[in-house]
PDB file of C-alpha atoms in Angstrom:
ATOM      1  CA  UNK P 282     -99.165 -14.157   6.944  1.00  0.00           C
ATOM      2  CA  UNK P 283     -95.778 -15.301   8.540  1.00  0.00           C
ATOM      3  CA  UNK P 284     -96.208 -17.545  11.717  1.00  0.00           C
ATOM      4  CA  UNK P 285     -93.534 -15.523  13.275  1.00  0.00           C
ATOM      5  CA  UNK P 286     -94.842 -12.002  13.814  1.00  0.00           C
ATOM      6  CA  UNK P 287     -92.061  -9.300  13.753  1.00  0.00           C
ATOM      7  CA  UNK P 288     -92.862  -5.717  13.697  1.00  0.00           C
ATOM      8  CA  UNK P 289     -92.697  -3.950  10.512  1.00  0.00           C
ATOM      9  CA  UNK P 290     -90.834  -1.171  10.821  1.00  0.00           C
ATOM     10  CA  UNK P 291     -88.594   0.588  13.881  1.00  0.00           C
ATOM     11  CA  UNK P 292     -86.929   3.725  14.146  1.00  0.00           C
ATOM     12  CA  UNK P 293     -83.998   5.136  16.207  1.00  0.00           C
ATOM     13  CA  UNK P 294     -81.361   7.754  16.041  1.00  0.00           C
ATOM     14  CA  UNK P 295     -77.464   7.057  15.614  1.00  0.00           C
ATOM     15  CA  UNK P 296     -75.894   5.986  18.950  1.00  0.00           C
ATOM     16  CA  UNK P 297     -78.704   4.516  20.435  1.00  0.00           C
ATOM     17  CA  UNK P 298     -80.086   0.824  21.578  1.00  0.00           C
ATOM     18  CA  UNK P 299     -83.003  -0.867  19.688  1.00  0.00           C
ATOM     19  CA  UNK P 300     -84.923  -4.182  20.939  1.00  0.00           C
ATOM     20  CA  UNK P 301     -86.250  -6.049  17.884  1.00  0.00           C
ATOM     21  CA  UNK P 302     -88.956  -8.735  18.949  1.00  0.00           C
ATOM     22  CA  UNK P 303     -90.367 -12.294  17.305  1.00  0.00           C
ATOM     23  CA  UNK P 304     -92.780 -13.816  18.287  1.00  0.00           C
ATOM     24  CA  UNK P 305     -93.943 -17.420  17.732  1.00  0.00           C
ATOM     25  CA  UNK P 306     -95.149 -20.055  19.296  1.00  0.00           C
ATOM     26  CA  UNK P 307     -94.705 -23.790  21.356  1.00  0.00           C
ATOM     27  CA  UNK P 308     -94.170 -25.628  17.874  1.00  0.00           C
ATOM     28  CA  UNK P 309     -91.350 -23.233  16.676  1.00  0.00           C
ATOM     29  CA  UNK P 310     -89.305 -20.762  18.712  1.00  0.00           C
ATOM     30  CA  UNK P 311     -90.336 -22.564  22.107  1.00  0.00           C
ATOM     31  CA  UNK P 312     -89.043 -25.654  21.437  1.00  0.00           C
ATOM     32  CA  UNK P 313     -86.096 -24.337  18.560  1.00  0.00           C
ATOM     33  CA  UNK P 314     -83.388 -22.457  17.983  1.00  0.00           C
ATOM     34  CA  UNK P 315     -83.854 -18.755  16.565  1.00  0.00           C
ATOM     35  CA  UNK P 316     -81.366 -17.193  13.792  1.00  0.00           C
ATOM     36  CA  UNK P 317     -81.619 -13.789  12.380  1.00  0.00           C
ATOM     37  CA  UNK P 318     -80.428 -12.223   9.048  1.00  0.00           C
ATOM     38  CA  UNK P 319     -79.552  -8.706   7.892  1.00  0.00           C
ATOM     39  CA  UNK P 320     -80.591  -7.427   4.631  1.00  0.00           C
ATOM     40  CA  UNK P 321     -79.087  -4.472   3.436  1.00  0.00           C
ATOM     41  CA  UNK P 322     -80.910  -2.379   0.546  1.00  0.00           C
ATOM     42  CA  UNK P 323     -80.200  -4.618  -2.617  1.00  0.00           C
ATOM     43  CA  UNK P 324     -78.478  -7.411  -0.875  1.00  0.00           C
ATOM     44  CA  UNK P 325     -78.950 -11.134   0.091  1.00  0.00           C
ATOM     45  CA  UNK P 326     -79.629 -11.500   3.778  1.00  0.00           C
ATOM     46  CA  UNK P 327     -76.725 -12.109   5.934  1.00  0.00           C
ATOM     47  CA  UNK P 328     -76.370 -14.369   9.057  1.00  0.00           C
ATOM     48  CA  UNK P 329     -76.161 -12.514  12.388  1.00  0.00           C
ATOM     49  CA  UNK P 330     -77.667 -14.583  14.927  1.00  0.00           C
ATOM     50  CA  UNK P 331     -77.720 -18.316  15.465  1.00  0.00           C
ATOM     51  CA  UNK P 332     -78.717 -20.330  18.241  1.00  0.00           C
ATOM     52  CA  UNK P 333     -80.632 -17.480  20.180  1.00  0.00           C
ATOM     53  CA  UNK P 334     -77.596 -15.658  21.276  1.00  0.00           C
ATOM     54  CA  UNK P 335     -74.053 -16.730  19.111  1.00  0.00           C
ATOM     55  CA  UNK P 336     -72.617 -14.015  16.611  1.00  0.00           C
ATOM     56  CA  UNK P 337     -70.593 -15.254  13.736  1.00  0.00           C
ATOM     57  CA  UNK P 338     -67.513 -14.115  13.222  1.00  0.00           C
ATOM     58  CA  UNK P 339     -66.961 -11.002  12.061  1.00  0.00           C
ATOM     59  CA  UNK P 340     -70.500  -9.827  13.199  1.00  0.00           C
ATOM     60  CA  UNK P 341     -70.081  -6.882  15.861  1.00  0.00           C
ATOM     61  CA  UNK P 342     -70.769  -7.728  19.503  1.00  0.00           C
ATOM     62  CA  UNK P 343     -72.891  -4.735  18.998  1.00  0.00           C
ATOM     63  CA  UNK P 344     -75.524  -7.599  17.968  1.00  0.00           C
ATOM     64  CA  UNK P 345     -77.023  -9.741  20.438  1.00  0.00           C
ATOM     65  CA  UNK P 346     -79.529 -12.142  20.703  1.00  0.00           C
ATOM     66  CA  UNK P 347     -81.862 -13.725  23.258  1.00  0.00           C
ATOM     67  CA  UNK P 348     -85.231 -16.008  24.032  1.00  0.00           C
ATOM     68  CA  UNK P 349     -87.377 -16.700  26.439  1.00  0.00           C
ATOM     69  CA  UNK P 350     -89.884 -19.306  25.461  1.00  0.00           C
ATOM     70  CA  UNK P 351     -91.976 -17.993  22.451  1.00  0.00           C
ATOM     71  CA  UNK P 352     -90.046 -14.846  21.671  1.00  0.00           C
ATOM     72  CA  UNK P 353     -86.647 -14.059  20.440  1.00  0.00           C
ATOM     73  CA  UNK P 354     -85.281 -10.645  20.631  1.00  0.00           C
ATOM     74  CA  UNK P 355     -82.720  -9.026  18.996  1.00  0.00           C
ATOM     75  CA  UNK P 356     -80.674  -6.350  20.435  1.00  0.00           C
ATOM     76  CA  UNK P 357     -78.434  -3.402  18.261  1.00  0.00           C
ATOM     77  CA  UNK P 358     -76.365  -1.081  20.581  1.00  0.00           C
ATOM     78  CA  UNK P 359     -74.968   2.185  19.381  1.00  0.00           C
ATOM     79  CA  UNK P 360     -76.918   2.488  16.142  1.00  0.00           C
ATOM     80  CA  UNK P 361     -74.813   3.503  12.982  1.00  0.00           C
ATOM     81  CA  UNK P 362     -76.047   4.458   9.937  1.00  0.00           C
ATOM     82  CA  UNK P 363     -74.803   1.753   8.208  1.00  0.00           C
ATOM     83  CA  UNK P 364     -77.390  -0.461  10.198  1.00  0.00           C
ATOM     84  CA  UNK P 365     -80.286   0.594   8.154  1.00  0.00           C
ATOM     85  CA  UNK P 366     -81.566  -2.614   6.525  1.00  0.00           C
ATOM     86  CA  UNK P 367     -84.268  -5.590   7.065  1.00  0.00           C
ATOM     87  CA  UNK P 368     -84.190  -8.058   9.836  1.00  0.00           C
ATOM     88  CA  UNK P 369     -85.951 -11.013   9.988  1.00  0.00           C
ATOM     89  CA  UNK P 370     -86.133 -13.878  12.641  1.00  0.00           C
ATOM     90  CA  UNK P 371     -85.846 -17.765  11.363  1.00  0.00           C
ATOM     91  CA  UNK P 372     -86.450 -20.797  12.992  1.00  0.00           C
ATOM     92  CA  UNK P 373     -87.378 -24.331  12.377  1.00  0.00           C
ATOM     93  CA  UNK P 374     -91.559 -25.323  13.021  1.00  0.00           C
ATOM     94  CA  UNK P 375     -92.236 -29.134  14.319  1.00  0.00           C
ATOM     95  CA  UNK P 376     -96.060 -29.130  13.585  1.00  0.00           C
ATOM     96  CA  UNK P 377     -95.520 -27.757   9.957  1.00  0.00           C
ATOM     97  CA  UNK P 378     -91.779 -29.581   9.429  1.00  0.00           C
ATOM     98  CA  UNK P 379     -90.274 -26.520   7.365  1.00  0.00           C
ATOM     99  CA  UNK P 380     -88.184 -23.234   8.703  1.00  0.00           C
ATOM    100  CA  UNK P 381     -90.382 -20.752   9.038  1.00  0.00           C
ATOM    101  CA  UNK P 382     -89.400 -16.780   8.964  1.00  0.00           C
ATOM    102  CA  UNK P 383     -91.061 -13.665  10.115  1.00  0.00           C
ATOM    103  CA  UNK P 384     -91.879 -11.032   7.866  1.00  0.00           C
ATOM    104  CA  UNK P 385     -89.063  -8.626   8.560  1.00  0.00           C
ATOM    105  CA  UNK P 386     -88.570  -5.418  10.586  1.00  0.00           C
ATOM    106  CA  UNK P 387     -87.192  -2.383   8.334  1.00  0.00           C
ATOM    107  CA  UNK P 388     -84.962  -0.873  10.999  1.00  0.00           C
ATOM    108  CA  UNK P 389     -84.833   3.152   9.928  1.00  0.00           C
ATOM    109  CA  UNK P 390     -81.731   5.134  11.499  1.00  0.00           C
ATOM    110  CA  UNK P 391     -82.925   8.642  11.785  1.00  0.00           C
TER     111      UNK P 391
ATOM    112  CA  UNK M  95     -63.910 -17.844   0.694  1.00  0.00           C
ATOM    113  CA  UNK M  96     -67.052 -19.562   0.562  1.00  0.00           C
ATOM    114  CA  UNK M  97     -69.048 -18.269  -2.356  1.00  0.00           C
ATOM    115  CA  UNK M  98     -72.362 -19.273  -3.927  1.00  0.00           C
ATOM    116  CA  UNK M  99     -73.481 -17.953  -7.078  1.00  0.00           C
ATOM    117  CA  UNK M 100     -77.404 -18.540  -8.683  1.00  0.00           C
ATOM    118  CA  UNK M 101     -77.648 -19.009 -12.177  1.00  0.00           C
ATOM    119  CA  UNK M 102     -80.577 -19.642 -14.383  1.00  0.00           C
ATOM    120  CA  UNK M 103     -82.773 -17.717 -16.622  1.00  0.00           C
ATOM    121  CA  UNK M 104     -84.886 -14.784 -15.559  1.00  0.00           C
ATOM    122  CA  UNK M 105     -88.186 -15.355 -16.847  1.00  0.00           C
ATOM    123  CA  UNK M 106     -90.433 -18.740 -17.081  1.00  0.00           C
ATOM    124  CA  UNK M 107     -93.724 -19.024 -18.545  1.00  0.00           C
ATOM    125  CA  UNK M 108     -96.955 -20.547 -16.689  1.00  0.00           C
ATOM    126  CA  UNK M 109     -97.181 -24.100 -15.787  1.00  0.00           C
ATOM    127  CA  UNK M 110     -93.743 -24.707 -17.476  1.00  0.00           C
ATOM    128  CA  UNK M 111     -90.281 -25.893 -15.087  1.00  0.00           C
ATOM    129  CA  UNK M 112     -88.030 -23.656 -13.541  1.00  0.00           C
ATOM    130  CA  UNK M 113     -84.413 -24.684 -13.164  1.00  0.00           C
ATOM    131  CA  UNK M 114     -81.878 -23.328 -11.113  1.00  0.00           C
ATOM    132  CA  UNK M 115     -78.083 -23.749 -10.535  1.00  0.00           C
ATOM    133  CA  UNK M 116     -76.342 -22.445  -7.809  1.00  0.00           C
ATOM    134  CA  UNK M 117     -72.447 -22.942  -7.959  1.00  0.00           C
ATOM    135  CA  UNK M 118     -70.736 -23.432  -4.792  1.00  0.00           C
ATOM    136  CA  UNK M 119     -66.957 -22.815  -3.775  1.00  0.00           C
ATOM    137  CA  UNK M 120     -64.388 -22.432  -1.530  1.00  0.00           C
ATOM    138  CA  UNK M 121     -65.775 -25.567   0.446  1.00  0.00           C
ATOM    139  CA  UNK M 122     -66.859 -28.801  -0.098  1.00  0.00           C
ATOM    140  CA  UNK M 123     -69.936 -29.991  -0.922  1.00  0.00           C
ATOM    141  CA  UNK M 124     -69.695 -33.771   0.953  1.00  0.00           C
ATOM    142  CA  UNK M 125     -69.868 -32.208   4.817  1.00  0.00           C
ATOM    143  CA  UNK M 126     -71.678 -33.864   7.103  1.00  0.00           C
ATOM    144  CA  UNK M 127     -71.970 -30.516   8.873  1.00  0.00           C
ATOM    145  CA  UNK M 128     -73.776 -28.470   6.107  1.00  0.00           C
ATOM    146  CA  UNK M 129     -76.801 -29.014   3.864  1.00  0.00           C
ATOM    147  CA  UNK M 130     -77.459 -26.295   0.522  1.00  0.00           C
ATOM    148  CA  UNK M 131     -80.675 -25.297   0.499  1.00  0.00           C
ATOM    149  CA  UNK M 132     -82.910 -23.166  -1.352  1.00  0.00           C
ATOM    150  CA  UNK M 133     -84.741 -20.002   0.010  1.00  0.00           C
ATOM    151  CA  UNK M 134     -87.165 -17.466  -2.145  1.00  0.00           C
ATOM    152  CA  UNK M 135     -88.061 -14.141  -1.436  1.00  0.00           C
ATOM    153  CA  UNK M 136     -91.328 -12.664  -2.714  1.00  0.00           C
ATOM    154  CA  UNK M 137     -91.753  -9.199  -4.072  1.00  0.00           C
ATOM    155  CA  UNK M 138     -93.115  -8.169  -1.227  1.00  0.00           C
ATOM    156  CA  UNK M 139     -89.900  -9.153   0.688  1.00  0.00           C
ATOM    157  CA  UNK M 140     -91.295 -12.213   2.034  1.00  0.00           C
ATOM    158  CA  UNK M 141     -88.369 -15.150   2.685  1.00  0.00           C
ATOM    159  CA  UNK M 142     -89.683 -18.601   2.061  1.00  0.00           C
ATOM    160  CA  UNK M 143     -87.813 -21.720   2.620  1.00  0.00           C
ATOM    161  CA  UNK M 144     -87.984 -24.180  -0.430  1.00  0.00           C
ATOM    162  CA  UNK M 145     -85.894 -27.156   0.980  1.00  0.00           C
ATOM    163  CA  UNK M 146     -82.880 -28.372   1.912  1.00  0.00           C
ATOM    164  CA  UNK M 147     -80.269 -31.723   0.415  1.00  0.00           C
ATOM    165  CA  UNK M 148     -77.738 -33.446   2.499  1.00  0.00           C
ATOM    166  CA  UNK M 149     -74.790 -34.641   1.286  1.00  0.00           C
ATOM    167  CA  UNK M 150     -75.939 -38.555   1.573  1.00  0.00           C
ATOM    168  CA  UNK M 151     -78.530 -37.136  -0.914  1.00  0.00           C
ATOM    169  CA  UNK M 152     -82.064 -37.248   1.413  1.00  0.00           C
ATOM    170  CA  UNK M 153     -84.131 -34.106   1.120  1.00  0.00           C
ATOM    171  CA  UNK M 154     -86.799 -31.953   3.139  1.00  0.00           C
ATOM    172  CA  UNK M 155     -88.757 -30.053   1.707  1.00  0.00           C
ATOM    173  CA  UNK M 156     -91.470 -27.710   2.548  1.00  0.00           C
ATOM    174  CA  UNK M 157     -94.897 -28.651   2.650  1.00  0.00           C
ATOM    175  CA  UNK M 158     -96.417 -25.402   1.083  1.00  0.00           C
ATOM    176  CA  UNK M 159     -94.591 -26.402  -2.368  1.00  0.00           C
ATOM    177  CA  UNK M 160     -97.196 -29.715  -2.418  1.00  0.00           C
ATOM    178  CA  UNK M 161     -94.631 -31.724  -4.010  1.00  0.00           C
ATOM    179  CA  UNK M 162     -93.640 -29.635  -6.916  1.00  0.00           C
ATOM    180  CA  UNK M 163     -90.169 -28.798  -5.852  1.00  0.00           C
ATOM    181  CA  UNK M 164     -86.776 -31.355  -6.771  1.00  0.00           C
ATOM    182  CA  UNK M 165     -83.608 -30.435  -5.269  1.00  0.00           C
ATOM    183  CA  UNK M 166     -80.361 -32.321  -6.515  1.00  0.00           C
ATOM    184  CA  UNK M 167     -76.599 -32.770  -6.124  1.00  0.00           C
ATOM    185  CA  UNK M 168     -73.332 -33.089  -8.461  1.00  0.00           C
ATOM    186  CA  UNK M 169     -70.476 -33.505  -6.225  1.00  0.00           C
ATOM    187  CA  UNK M 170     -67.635 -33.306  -8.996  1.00  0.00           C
ATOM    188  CA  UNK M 171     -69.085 -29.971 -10.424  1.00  0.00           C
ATOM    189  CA  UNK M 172     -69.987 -28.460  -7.455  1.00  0.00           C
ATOM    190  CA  UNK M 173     -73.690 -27.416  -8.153  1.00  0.00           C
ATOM    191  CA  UNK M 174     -76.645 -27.989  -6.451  1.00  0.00           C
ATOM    192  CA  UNK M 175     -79.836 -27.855  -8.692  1.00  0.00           C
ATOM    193  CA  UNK M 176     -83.566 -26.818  -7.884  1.00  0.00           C
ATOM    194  CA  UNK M 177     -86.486 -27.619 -10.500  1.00  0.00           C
ATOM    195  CA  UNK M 178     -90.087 -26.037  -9.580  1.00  0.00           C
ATOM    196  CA  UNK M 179     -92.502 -27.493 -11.372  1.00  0.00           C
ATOM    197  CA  UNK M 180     -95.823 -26.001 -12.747  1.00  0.00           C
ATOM    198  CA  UNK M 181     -94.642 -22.411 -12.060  1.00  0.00           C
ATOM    199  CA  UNK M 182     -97.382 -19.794 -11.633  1.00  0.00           C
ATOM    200  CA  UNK M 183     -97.004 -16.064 -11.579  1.00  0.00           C
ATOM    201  CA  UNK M 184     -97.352 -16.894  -7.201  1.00  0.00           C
ATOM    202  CA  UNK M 185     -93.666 -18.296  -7.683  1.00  0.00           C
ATOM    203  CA  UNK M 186     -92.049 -15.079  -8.888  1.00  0.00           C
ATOM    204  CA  UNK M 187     -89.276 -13.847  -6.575  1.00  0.00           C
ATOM    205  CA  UNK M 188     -85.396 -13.620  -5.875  1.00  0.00           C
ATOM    206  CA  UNK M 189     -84.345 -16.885  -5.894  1.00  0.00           C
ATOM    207  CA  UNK M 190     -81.304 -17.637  -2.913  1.00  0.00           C
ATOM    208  CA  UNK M 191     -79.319 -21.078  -2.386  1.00  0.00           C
ATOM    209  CA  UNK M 192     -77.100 -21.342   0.756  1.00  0.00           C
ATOM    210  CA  UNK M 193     -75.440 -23.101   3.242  1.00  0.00           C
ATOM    211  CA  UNK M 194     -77.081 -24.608   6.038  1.00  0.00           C
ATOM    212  CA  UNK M 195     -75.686 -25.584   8.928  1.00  0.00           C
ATOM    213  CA  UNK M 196     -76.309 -28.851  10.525  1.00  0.00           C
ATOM    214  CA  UNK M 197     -75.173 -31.408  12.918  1.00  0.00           C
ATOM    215  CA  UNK M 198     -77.009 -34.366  15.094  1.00  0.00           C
ATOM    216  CA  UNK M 199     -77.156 -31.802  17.509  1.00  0.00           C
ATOM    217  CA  UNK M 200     -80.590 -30.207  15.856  1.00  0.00           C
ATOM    218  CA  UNK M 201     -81.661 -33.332  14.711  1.00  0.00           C
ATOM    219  CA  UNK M 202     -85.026 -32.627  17.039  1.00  0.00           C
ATOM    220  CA  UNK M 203     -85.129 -28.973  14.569  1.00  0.00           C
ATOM    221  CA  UNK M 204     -85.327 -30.189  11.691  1.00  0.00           C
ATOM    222  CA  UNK M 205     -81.757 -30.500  11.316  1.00  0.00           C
ATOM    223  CA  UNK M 206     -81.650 -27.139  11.144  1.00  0.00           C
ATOM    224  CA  UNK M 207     -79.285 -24.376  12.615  1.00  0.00           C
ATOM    225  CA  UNK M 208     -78.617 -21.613  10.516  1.00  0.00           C
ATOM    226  CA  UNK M 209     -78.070 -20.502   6.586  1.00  0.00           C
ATOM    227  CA  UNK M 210     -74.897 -19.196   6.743  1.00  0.00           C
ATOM    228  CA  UNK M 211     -73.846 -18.138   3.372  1.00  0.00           C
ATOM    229  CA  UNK M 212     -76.150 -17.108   0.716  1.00  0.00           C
ATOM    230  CA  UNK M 213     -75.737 -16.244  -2.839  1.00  0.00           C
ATOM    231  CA  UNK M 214     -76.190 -12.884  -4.118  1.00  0.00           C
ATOM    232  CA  UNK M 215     -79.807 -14.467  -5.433  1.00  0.00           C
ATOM    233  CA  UNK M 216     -81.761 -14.630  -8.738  1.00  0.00           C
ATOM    234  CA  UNK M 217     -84.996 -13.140 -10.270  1.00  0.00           C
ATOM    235  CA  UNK M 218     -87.508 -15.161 -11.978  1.00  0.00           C
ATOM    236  CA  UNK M 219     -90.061 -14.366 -13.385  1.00  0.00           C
ATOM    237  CA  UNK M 220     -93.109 -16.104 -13.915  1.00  0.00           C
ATOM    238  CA  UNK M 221     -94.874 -14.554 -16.748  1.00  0.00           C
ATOM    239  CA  UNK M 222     -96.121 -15.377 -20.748  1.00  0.00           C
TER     240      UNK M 222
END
């Protein structure tokens, strides 16, 4: 069982906003900074998020992300098709000294 | 670009060592703003972090792996190297290395940032 809990699956249509949650707790996201990844169908994951909210470049401003004490959300505006894949949260623990990731949220694009 | 590439071979039998290369270019390996790391990912699709080498050579590692992982460094060949010891069919997944970004900045994290470049990954399996 991950230690950061993100739901397992979301669905939205084309065009529209979706809020991706992860939850931890005061030895990891609290007191860390939160990345997240994309994982398109028979890819390695790909860096979207890093330090709660910066994108890398070349990653769509469509992407954002934020966090307020425990939880980190990630936000996708006008879905596309294309942004059908895994996401999963990532952040460094203090009480267990390792990075510790959530277990993914397969984002569906209806 | 910055490219990493796994190498290594696909299948491992019980309690024997498995040994990984991952290749790195289009950067250097001496930074003292990245570390290469390992990361696995389960069947399941479960991402586990294995560890992580700096360039002046000290290492974290995750305490799950009880000691059994080695992560090592050659500078001139560009490769970063991760033995598992006393593999089990529990250690078969896609194996990732990749860039991690650091800086004194996270030095309260961990040292951690981000992973921002990953290799296309490896399977092995554990299996007799």
């Amino acid at each position: 069982q991950s230690l950061l809990m993100q739901p397992p699956s979301m669905s939205a249509a084309p065009g529209q906003t979706v809020i991706l949650s992860c939850s931890g707790n005061t030895s990891n996201i609290d007191k860390n900074y939160v990345s997240w990844y994309q994982q398109l169908p028979g890819t390695a994951p790909r860096l979207l998020i890093f330090d709660n909210n910066n994108r890398p470049s070349g990653i769509p401003d469509r992407f954002s992300g934020s966090k307020s004490g425990a939880s980190a959300t990630l936000v996708i505006t006008g879905l596309q098709i294309g942004d059908e894949a895994d996401y999963y949260c990532g952040t460094w623990d203090n009480s267990l000294t390792t990075v510790v990731f959530g277990a993914g949220t397969k984002l569906t694009v209806l | 670009q910055v490219q990493l590439q796994e190498s290594g071979p696909g299948l491992v039998k019980p309690s024997q060592t498995l040994s990984l290369l991952c290749t790195v270019s289009g950067t250097p390996m001496k930074s003292t703003l990245h570390s290469w790391s390992w990361i696995r990912q389960f069947p399941g699709k479960g991402l586990e972090f294995i560890g992580y080498i700096y360039y002046s050579g000290s290492t974290v590692y995750n305490p799950s792996l009880k000691s059994r992982a080695a992560i090592s460094m050659d500078f001139p060949k560009q490769r970063v190297s991760l033995k598992l010891r006393s593999v089990s069919a529990a250690d078969t997944a896609v194996y990732y290395c990749a860039r991690l970004y650091t800086s004194s900045h996270y030095s309260n994290s961990g040292s951690f940032s981000r992973f921002e470049y990953w290799g296309r990954g490896t399977l092995v399996t554990v299996s007799s």
